[in-house]
Amino acid sequence: MAQNPTPASLDAAHATPKPRNQWLDVWDQFKTHKGAMAGLIFFVFIILAVYLGPFLWTLDPTHIDIRARNTGPSWAHPFGADQLGRDMLARMLSGGRVSISVGLTAMGLSLIVGTFIGVLAGYWKRLDGLLMRLTDLFLALPLLPLLLVIIMLFRDPLRAMFGLEIGIFMLIVFVIGITSWMQTARIVRGDVLALKEREYVLAARSIGTPSRRVVSRHILPNIMSPIMVSATLGIANAIITESALSFLGLGFPPDYPTWGRLLFDAKDMIQQYPERVIWPGVAISLTVLSVNYIGDGLRDALDPRIRGR
C-alpha cells in the first residue's frame, strides 16, 4: 500500500539548492591551473619574506663592516657581504620591499588611470576619439627615453620637497604608472563597448537611470575580469621597469637598495663575485614569472567559457 508523502518529504523535494558563490567557482577553476598555484605560493612567500623578514633578520642593510667585506656565504652572512661589508641578505630583503612596493603602487595608479579613460571612451561616444588618440600618442612615445627625461627633470625638485627616499619613490611610481595605463584603457574600452549594448544596460537607461549609476552598478562589476588580469601584468611590468631604471643608476640612491640597484652595484664585480648578480637577478625573474602565471590563471578562471569545464 503506497504511503502518502509527508510535508517534510515534500519540502525536501521542492527545496532549491543554495546558489553557489561565483568567486568560489573562480577559485575552484584557479586551483586547477598548476602554474598559477605555484606562482601564487611563491609570490605570497616573497611578500611575507620582504615585509616580515626584517623582523627576523635584524641586520641593518646599510651597516658597514669592513672586516666582512667581499666575504662569501656564512652563518653570519648567509648571502655573503658586498664590497663595503654590508649584509647581502638584509639588502635583498630591503630591496625586495622597495621593488614590490613600487610595483604594487605603480600598478594601482596605472589601473585607476587606464580604467577611468577606458570607461569614458567606451561609454561616452563623444569622448572616444579624443581619448583613444591620446592613448595612441602615449603608445607611440619611446618610453625609456621619456622615463629618463622625466626623472632627470623632476628628481631634484621632488627630493628637495619631500625628502630623498619619499621624493624618489613618488617620482618612480608616478613615472611608471603614467606610462603604463594604455593597455588597460584599450582592454576596458573594448569590454565597455560590448557591455553597454546588453539588454540590462539598455533597460536601465530606458527607465532614466543616470549614466553614473549605470556605470557603477552594471558596467564596472562586469569588467573586473580584464582589470584583475591587467593588474597582475602591471605588477610585473612595474617591477621590471623600476629594476631597469635602478640598474641605469637613475632610480633610488646607492644607500637605498632595490633589486635593480643591487644589480647595478654588482655588475663591475660579476666575474669575481657572480653570486651578487645571481641573487637579485633570480629574485626579479622568479617574482615576475610568478606574477605572470597568476595572471594566466586568473584569465582562465574568470573566463566564463572556460570556467566549469
mmCIF file of C-alpha atoms in Angstrom:
data_model
loop_
_atom_site.group_PDB
_atom_site.id
_atom_site.type_symbol
_atom_site.label_atom_id
_atom_site.label_comp_id
_atom_site.label_asym_id
_atom_site.label_seq_id
_atom_site.Cartn_x
_atom_site.Cartn_y
_atom_site.Cartn_z
ATOM 1 C CA MET A 1 0.000 0.000 0.000
ATOM 2 C CA ALA A 2 1.508 3.364 -1.056
ATOM 3 C CA GLN A 3 2.169 5.862 1.701
ATOM 4 C CA ASN A 4 1.164 9.484 1.368
ATOM 5 C CA PRO A 5 4.143 11.814 1.194
ATOM 6 C CA THR A 6 4.749 13.735 4.383
ATOM 7 C CA PRO A 7 5.134 17.535 4.410
ATOM 8 C CA ALA A 8 8.829 17.130 5.257
ATOM 9 C CA SER A 9 9.423 14.970 2.191
ATOM 10 C CA LEU A 10 7.522 17.446 0.004
ATOM 11 C CA ASP A 11 9.655 20.316 1.334
ATOM 12 C CA ALA A 12 12.825 18.338 0.667
ATOM 13 C CA ALA A 13 11.689 17.516 -2.862
ATOM 14 C CA HIS A 14 10.881 21.111 -3.682
ATOM 15 C CA ALA A 15 13.886 22.620 -1.917
ATOM 16 C CA THR A 16 16.128 24.526 -4.282
ATOM 17 C CA PRO A 17 19.880 24.280 -3.820
ATOM 18 C CA LYS A 18 21.535 27.365 -2.427
ATOM 19 C CA PRO A 19 23.210 29.315 -5.223
ATOM 20 C CA ARG A 20 26.969 28.926 -5.204
ATOM 21 C CA ASN A 21 29.151 31.980 -4.823
ATOM 22 C CA GLN A 22 30.699 32.988 -8.140
ATOM 23 C CA TRP A 23 34.083 33.683 -6.555
ATOM 24 C CA LEU A 24 34.164 30.116 -5.219
ATOM 25 C CA ASP A 25 33.763 28.897 -8.784
ATOM 26 C CA VAL A 26 36.594 31.199 -9.835
ATOM 27 C CA TRP A 27 38.806 29.840 -7.044
ATOM 28 C CA ASP A 28 37.980 26.233 -7.979
ATOM 29 C CA GLN A 29 38.965 26.925 -11.580
ATOM 30 C CA PHE A 30 42.079 28.818 -10.496
ATOM 31 C CA LYS A 31 43.236 25.875 -8.378
ATOM 32 C CA THR A 32 43.278 23.618 -11.433
ATOM 33 C CA HIS A 33 45.996 25.783 -13.021
ATOM 34 C CA LYS A 34 49.188 24.309 -11.540
ATOM 35 C CA GLY A 35 51.405 27.111 -12.772
ATOM 36 C CA ALA A 36 49.121 29.756 -11.289
ATOM 37 C CA MET A 37 49.030 28.000 -7.914
ATOM 38 C CA ALA A 38 52.824 27.669 -7.885
ATOM 39 C CA GLY A 39 53.118 31.342 -8.826
ATOM 40 C CA LEU A 40 50.676 32.369 -6.099
ATOM 41 C CA ILE A 41 52.536 30.368 -3.444
ATOM 42 C CA PHE A 42 55.888 31.849 -4.476
ATOM 43 C CA PHE A 43 54.530 35.420 -4.682
ATOM 44 C CA VAL A 44 52.959 35.143 -1.219
ATOM 45 C CA PHE A 45 56.270 33.762 0.053
ATOM 46 C CA ILE A 46 58.153 36.733 -1.436
ATOM 47 C CA ILE A 47 55.652 39.197 0.062
ATOM 48 C CA LEU A 48 55.994 37.635 3.511
ATOM 49 C CA ALA A 49 59.784 37.444 3.211
ATOM 50 C CA VAL A 50 60.376 41.073 2.226
ATOM 51 C CA TYR A 51 57.839 42.586 4.630
ATOM 52 C CA LEU A 52 58.232 40.281 7.644
ATOM 53 C CA GLY A 53 61.791 39.081 7.062
ATOM 54 C CA PRO A 54 63.465 42.213 8.506
ATOM 55 C CA PHE A 55 61.759 41.486 11.834
ATOM 56 C CA LEU A 56 63.537 38.112 11.896
ATOM 57 C CA TRP A 57 66.811 39.098 10.224
ATOM 58 C CA THR A 58 67.543 42.327 12.043
ATOM 59 C CA LEU A 59 70.873 43.315 10.489
ATOM 60 C CA ASP A 60 70.856 46.864 9.106
ATOM 61 C CA PRO A 61 71.202 46.738 5.284
ATOM 62 C CA THR A 62 73.267 49.948 5.386
ATOM 63 C CA HIS A 63 75.605 48.859 8.190
ATOM 64 C CA ILE A 64 79.229 48.762 7.023
ATOM 65 C CA ASP A 65 81.517 46.077 8.418
ATOM 66 C CA ILE A 66 84.942 46.409 6.781
ATOM 67 C CA ARG A 67 86.120 43.115 8.279
ATOM 68 C CA ALA A 68 83.367 41.235 6.406
ATOM 69 C CA ARG A 69 83.834 42.915 3.014
ATOM 70 C CA ASN A 70 83.692 40.610 -0.025
ATOM 71 C CA THR A 71 83.075 37.508 2.110
ATOM 72 C CA GLY A 72 81.094 34.570 0.814
ATOM 73 C CA PRO A 73 78.081 32.871 2.355
ATOM 74 C CA SER A 74 78.469 32.099 6.051
ATOM 75 C CA TRP A 75 76.342 31.731 9.165
ATOM 76 C CA ALA A 76 76.809 35.423 9.908
ATOM 77 C CA HIS A 77 76.026 36.447 6.303
ATOM 78 C CA PRO A 78 74.042 33.693 4.507
ATOM 79 C CA PHE A 79 74.168 35.560 1.178
ATOM 80 C CA GLY A 80 77.644 36.966 1.777
ATOM 81 C CA ALA A 81 78.675 40.609 2.107
ATOM 82 C CA ASP A 82 79.382 43.270 -0.528
ATOM 83 C CA GLN A 83 82.481 45.375 -1.117
ATOM 84 C CA LEU A 84 81.662 47.534 1.915
ATOM 85 C CA GLY A 85 80.822 44.643 4.210
ATOM 86 C CA ARG A 86 77.036 45.191 4.064
ATOM 87 C CA ASP A 87 74.956 42.054 4.565
ATOM 88 C CA MET A 88 73.515 40.892 1.240
ATOM 89 C CA LEU A 89 70.545 39.075 2.771
ATOM 90 C CA ALA A 90 69.450 42.240 4.589
ATOM 91 C CA ARG A 91 69.902 44.245 1.387
ATOM 92 C CA MET A 92 67.938 41.668 -0.610
ATOM 93 C CA LEU A 93 65.035 41.869 1.837
ATOM 94 C CA SER A 94 65.111 45.651 1.908
ATOM 95 C CA GLY A 95 65.474 45.876 -1.870
ATOM 96 C CA GLY A 96 62.615 43.461 -2.428
ATOM 97 C CA ARG A 97 60.376 45.511 -0.168
ATOM 98 C CA VAL A 98 61.099 48.650 -2.199
ATOM 99 C CA SER A 99 60.768 46.944 -5.594
ATOM 100 C CA ILE A 100 57.476 45.223 -4.764
ATOM 101 C CA SER A 101 56.080 48.366 -3.115
ATOM 102 C CA VAL A 102 56.878 50.298 -6.282
ATOM 103 C CA GLY A 103 55.300 47.545 -8.394
ATOM 104 C CA LEU A 104 52.071 47.418 -6.388
ATOM 105 C CA THR A 105 51.676 51.203 -6.103
ATOM 106 C CA ALA A 106 52.516 51.924 -9.733
ATOM 107 C CA MET A 107 50.155 49.143 -10.810
ATOM 108 C CA GLY A 108 47.352 50.724 -8.763
ATOM 109 C CA LEU A 109 47.951 54.120 -10.358
ATOM 110 C CA SER A 110 48.064 52.760 -13.913
ATOM 111 C CA LEU A 111 44.962 50.662 -13.243
ATOM 112 C CA ILE A 112 42.976 53.664 -11.986
ATOM 113 C CA VAL A 113 44.028 55.848 -14.918
ATOM 114 C CA GLY A 114 43.516 53.109 -17.511
ATOM 115 C CA THR A 115 40.115 52.066 -16.178
ATOM 116 C CA PHE A 116 38.928 55.672 -15.950
ATOM 117 C CA ILE A 117 39.955 56.502 -19.514
ATOM 118 C CA GLY A 118 38.686 53.178 -20.863
ATOM 119 C CA VAL A 119 35.245 53.620 -19.300
ATOM 120 C CA LEU A 120 34.955 57.218 -20.516
ATOM 121 C CA ALA A 121 35.993 56.266 -24.049
ATOM 122 C CA GLY A 122 33.768 53.193 -24.225
ATOM 123 C CA TYR A 123 30.592 54.595 -22.667
ATOM 124 C CA TRP A 124 30.547 58.176 -23.976
ATOM 125 C CA LYS A 125 30.979 58.129 -27.747
ATOM 126 C CA ARG A 126 31.844 61.833 -27.997
ATOM 127 C CA LEU A 127 34.954 61.257 -25.868
ATOM 128 C CA ASP A 128 36.042 58.083 -27.638
ATOM 129 C CA GLY A 129 38.003 59.663 -30.471
ATOM 130 C CA LEU A 130 39.857 62.165 -28.298
ATOM 131 C CA LEU A 131 40.816 59.660 -25.569
ATOM 132 C CA MET A 132 41.858 56.942 -27.999
ATOM 133 C CA ARG A 133 44.076 59.371 -29.898
ATOM 134 C CA LEU A 134 45.642 60.328 -26.571
ATOM 135 C CA THR A 135 46.195 56.625 -25.894
ATOM 136 C CA ASP A 136 47.775 56.170 -29.316
ATOM 137 C CA LEU A 137 50.043 59.136 -28.607
ATOM 138 C CA PHE A 138 51.304 57.580 -25.373
ATOM 139 C CA LEU A 139 51.770 54.220 -27.096
ATOM 140 C CA ALA A 140 53.871 55.885 -29.796
ATOM 141 C CA LEU A 141 56.214 57.581 -27.326
ATOM 142 C CA PRO A 142 59.618 55.941 -26.715
ATOM 143 C CA LEU A 143 59.068 55.054 -23.082
ATOM 144 C CA LEU A 144 62.615 54.553 -21.838
ATOM 145 C CA PRO A 145 63.957 57.914 -23.096
ATOM 146 C CA LEU A 146 60.778 59.570 -21.783
ATOM 147 C CA LEU A 147 61.305 57.998 -18.369
ATOM 148 C CA LEU A 148 64.913 59.168 -18.287
ATOM 149 C CA VAL A 149 63.978 62.743 -19.230
ATOM 150 C CA ILE A 150 61.195 62.956 -16.616
ATOM 151 C CA ILE A 151 63.437 61.610 -13.873
ATOM 152 C CA MET A 152 66.280 63.969 -14.756
ATOM 153 C CA LEU A 153 63.923 66.977 -14.765
ATOM 154 C CA PHE A 154 61.934 66.314 -11.602
ATOM 155 C CA ARG A 155 64.228 64.255 -9.368
ATOM 156 C CA ASP A 156 65.915 67.161 -7.603
ATOM 157 C CA PRO A 157 62.750 69.280 -7.040
ATOM 158 C CA LEU A 158 60.856 66.329 -5.550
ATOM 159 C CA ARG A 159 63.864 65.342 -3.469
ATOM 160 C CA ALA A 160 64.016 68.867 -2.026
ATOM 161 C CA MET A 161 60.258 68.978 -1.434
ATOM 162 C CA PHE A 162 59.565 65.545 0.112
ATOM 163 C CA GLY A 163 62.969 64.240 1.125
ATOM 164 C CA LEU A 164 65.341 61.821 -0.550
ATOM 165 C CA GLU A 165 63.531 58.476 -0.216
ATOM 166 C CA ILE A 166 59.902 59.676 -0.396
ATOM 167 C CA GLY A 167 60.585 62.055 -3.277
ATOM 168 C CA ILE A 168 62.309 59.395 -5.404
ATOM 169 C CA PHE A 169 59.619 56.827 -4.522
ATOM 170 C CA MET A 170 56.820 59.200 -5.589
ATOM 171 C CA LEU A 171 58.633 60.075 -8.805
ATOM 172 C CA ILE A 172 59.349 56.463 -9.777
ATOM 173 C CA VAL A 173 55.762 55.384 -9.022
ATOM 174 C CA PHE A 174 54.294 58.314 -10.951
ATOM 175 C CA VAL A 175 56.581 57.822 -13.951
ATOM 176 C CA ILE A 176 55.868 54.092 -14.203
ATOM 177 C CA GLY A 177 52.141 54.460 -13.564
ATOM 178 C CA ILE A 178 51.592 57.293 -16.010
ATOM 179 C CA THR A 179 53.373 55.442 -18.830
ATOM 180 C CA SER A 180 51.744 52.007 -18.432
ATOM 181 C CA TRP A 181 47.981 52.631 -18.404
ATOM 182 C CA MET A 182 47.389 52.401 -22.156
ATOM 183 C CA GLN A 183 46.886 48.638 -22.485
ATOM 184 C CA THR A 184 44.378 48.635 -19.616
ATOM 185 C CA ALA A 185 42.485 51.529 -21.207
ATOM 186 C CA ARG A 186 42.147 49.733 -24.535
ATOM 187 C CA ILE A 187 41.025 46.472 -22.947
ATOM 188 C CA VAL A 188 38.463 48.209 -20.720
ATOM 189 C CA ARG A 189 37.152 50.307 -23.623
ATOM 190 C CA GLY A 190 36.515 47.203 -25.727
ATOM 191 C CA ASP A 191 34.586 45.491 -22.935
ATOM 192 C CA VAL A 192 32.549 48.618 -22.174
ATOM 193 C CA LEU A 193 31.597 48.974 -25.847
ATOM 194 C CA ALA A 194 30.190 45.432 -25.768
ATOM 195 C CA LEU A 195 28.515 45.734 -22.359
ATOM 196 C CA LYS A 196 26.671 48.993 -22.996
ATOM 197 C CA GLU A 197 24.616 47.268 -25.741
ATOM 198 C CA ARG A 198 23.444 44.464 -23.427
ATOM 199 C CA GLU A 199 19.757 44.239 -22.585
ATOM 200 C CA TYR A 200 20.068 45.019 -18.888
ATOM 201 C CA VAL A 201 22.111 48.154 -19.609
ATOM 202 C CA LEU A 202 19.642 49.306 -22.253
ATOM 203 C CA ALA A 203 16.763 48.630 -19.838
ATOM 204 C CA ALA A 204 18.465 50.649 -17.097
ATOM 205 C CA ARG A 205 18.996 53.553 -19.456
ATOM 206 C CA SER A 206 15.437 53.376 -20.779
ATOM 207 C CA ILE A 207 13.939 53.957 -17.319
ATOM 208 C CA GLY A 208 16.072 57.031 -16.787
ATOM 209 C CA THR A 209 18.902 55.638 -14.689
ATOM 210 C CA PRO A 210 21.735 58.214 -14.548
ATOM 211 C CA SER A 211 24.835 57.286 -16.508
ATOM 212 C CA ARG A 212 26.946 57.407 -13.362
ATOM 213 C CA ARG A 213 24.779 54.754 -11.730
ATOM 214 C CA VAL A 214 24.706 52.617 -14.881
ATOM 215 C CA VAL A 215 28.489 52.632 -14.985
ATOM 216 C CA SER A 216 28.945 51.899 -11.269
ATOM 217 C CA ARG A 217 26.183 49.247 -10.979
ATOM 218 C CA HIS A 218 26.209 47.494 -14.360
ATOM 219 C CA ILE A 219 29.448 48.275 -16.206
ATOM 220 C CA LEU A 220 32.262 48.203 -13.649
ATOM 221 C CA PRO A 221 31.273 44.923 -11.912
ATOM 222 C CA ASN A 222 31.294 43.158 -15.282
ATOM 223 C CA ILE A 223 34.737 44.339 -16.363
ATOM 224 C CA MET A 224 36.518 43.159 -13.231
ATOM 225 C CA SER A 225 37.946 40.170 -15.095
ATOM 226 C CA PRO A 226 40.168 42.130 -17.544
ATOM 227 C CA ILE A 227 41.013 44.649 -14.823
ATOM 228 C CA MET A 228 42.312 41.929 -12.482
ATOM 229 C CA VAL A 229 44.351 40.313 -15.242
ATOM 230 C CA SER A 230 45.791 43.705 -16.210
ATOM 231 C CA ALA A 231 46.652 44.278 -12.551
ATOM 232 C CA THR A 232 48.830 41.170 -12.346
ATOM 233 C CA LEU A 233 50.614 42.004 -15.592
ATOM 234 C CA GLY A 234 51.033 45.597 -14.417
ATOM 235 C CA ILE A 235 52.869 44.474 -11.275
ATOM 236 C CA ALA A 236 55.373 42.512 -13.348
ATOM 237 C CA ASN A 237 55.875 45.404 -15.780
ATOM 238 C CA ALA A 238 56.378 47.898 -12.949
ATOM 239 C CA ILE A 239 58.961 45.701 -11.188
ATOM 240 C CA ILE A 240 60.939 45.269 -14.405
ATOM 241 C CA THR A 241 60.778 48.997 -15.211
ATOM 242 C CA GLU A 242 61.921 50.017 -11.733
ATOM 243 C CA SER A 243 64.747 47.484 -11.874
ATOM 244 C CA ALA A 244 65.835 48.835 -15.268
ATOM 245 C CA LEU A 245 65.848 52.433 -14.004
ATOM 246 C CA SER A 246 67.793 51.472 -10.889
ATOM 247 C CA PHE A 247 70.245 49.451 -12.992
ATOM 248 C CA LEU A 248 70.860 52.551 -15.122
ATOM 249 C CA GLY A 249 71.622 54.489 -11.941
ATOM 250 C CA LEU A 250 68.541 56.740 -12.254
ATOM 251 C CA GLY A 251 66.379 55.170 -9.582
ATOM 252 C CA PHE A 252 66.913 55.176 -5.847
ATOM 253 C CA PRO A 253 70.197 56.357 -4.269
ATOM 254 C CA PRO A 254 73.003 53.841 -3.602
ATOM 255 C CA ASP A 255 72.276 53.573 0.135
ATOM 256 C CA TYR A 256 68.596 52.787 -0.584
ATOM 257 C CA PRO A 257 68.783 49.300 -2.098
ATOM 258 C CA THR A 258 66.419 47.835 -4.642
ATOM 259 C CA TRP A 259 66.879 44.664 -6.654
ATOM 260 C CA GLY A 260 67.823 46.715 -9.706
ATOM 261 C CA ARG A 261 70.260 48.801 -7.675
ATOM 262 C CA LEU A 262 71.903 45.641 -6.345
ATOM 263 C CA LEU A 263 72.443 44.501 -9.932
ATOM 264 C CA PHE A 264 73.935 47.874 -10.794
ATOM 265 C CA ASP A 265 76.315 47.757 -7.824
ATOM 266 C CA ALA A 266 77.427 44.200 -8.612
ATOM 267 C CA LYS A 267 77.946 44.493 -12.369
ATOM 268 C CA ASP A 268 81.600 45.585 -12.060
ATOM 269 C CA MET A 269 82.435 42.508 -9.968
ATOM 270 C CA ILE A 270 80.420 39.920 -11.856
ATOM 271 C CA GLN A 271 83.481 37.787 -12.596
ATOM 272 C CA GLN A 272 84.907 37.813 -9.075
ATOM 273 C CA TYR A 273 81.581 37.571 -7.196
ATOM 274 C CA PRO A 274 78.866 36.292 -9.567
ATOM 275 C CA GLU A 275 76.510 35.465 -6.686
ATOM 276 C CA ARG A 276 75.896 39.171 -6.128
ATOM 277 C CA VAL A 277 74.282 39.327 -9.565
ATOM 278 C CA ILE A 278 72.585 35.951 -9.265
ATOM 279 C CA TRP A 279 70.594 36.708 -6.092
ATOM 280 C CA PRO A 280 68.772 39.868 -7.255
ATOM 281 C CA GLY A 281 68.526 38.597 -10.830
ATOM 282 C CA VAL A 282 66.856 35.357 -9.757
ATOM 283 C CA ALA A 283 64.566 37.269 -7.376
ATOM 284 C CA ILE A 284 63.390 39.608 -10.155
ATOM 285 C CA SER A 285 62.957 36.779 -12.664
ATOM 286 C CA LEU A 286 61.026 34.453 -10.354
ATOM 287 C CA THR A 287 58.819 37.232 -8.991
ATOM 288 C CA VAL A 288 57.871 38.435 -12.473
ATOM 289 C CA LEU A 289 57.365 34.848 -13.652
ATOM 290 C CA SER A 290 55.111 34.052 -10.688
ATOM 291 C CA VAL A 291 53.005 37.166 -11.295
ATOM 292 C CA ASN A 292 52.633 36.276 -14.977
ATOM 293 C CA TYR A 293 51.474 32.757 -14.060
ATOM 294 C CA ILE A 294 48.961 34.253 -11.632
ATOM 295 C CA GLY A 295 47.667 36.423 -14.471
ATOM 296 C CA ASP A 296 47.283 33.383 -16.738
ATOM 297 C CA GLY A 297 45.373 31.537 -14.033
ATOM 298 C CA LEU A 298 43.075 34.494 -13.381
ATOM 299 C CA ARG A 299 42.398 34.905 -17.091
ATOM 300 C CA ASP A 300 41.340 31.258 -17.393
ATOM 301 C CA ALA A 301 39.356 31.279 -14.127
ATOM 302 C CA LEU A 302 37.467 34.474 -14.917
ATOM 303 C CA ASP A 303 36.587 33.444 -18.483
ATOM 304 C CA PRO A 304 33.031 32.004 -18.359
ATOM 305 C CA ARG A 305 33.718 29.966 -21.499
ATOM 306 C CA ILE A 306 36.482 28.074 -19.675
ATOM 307 C CA ARG A 307 35.150 28.030 -16.086
ATOM 308 C CA GLY A 308 33.243 24.898 -15.279
ATOM 309 C CA ARG A 309 34.906 22.623 -17.856
#
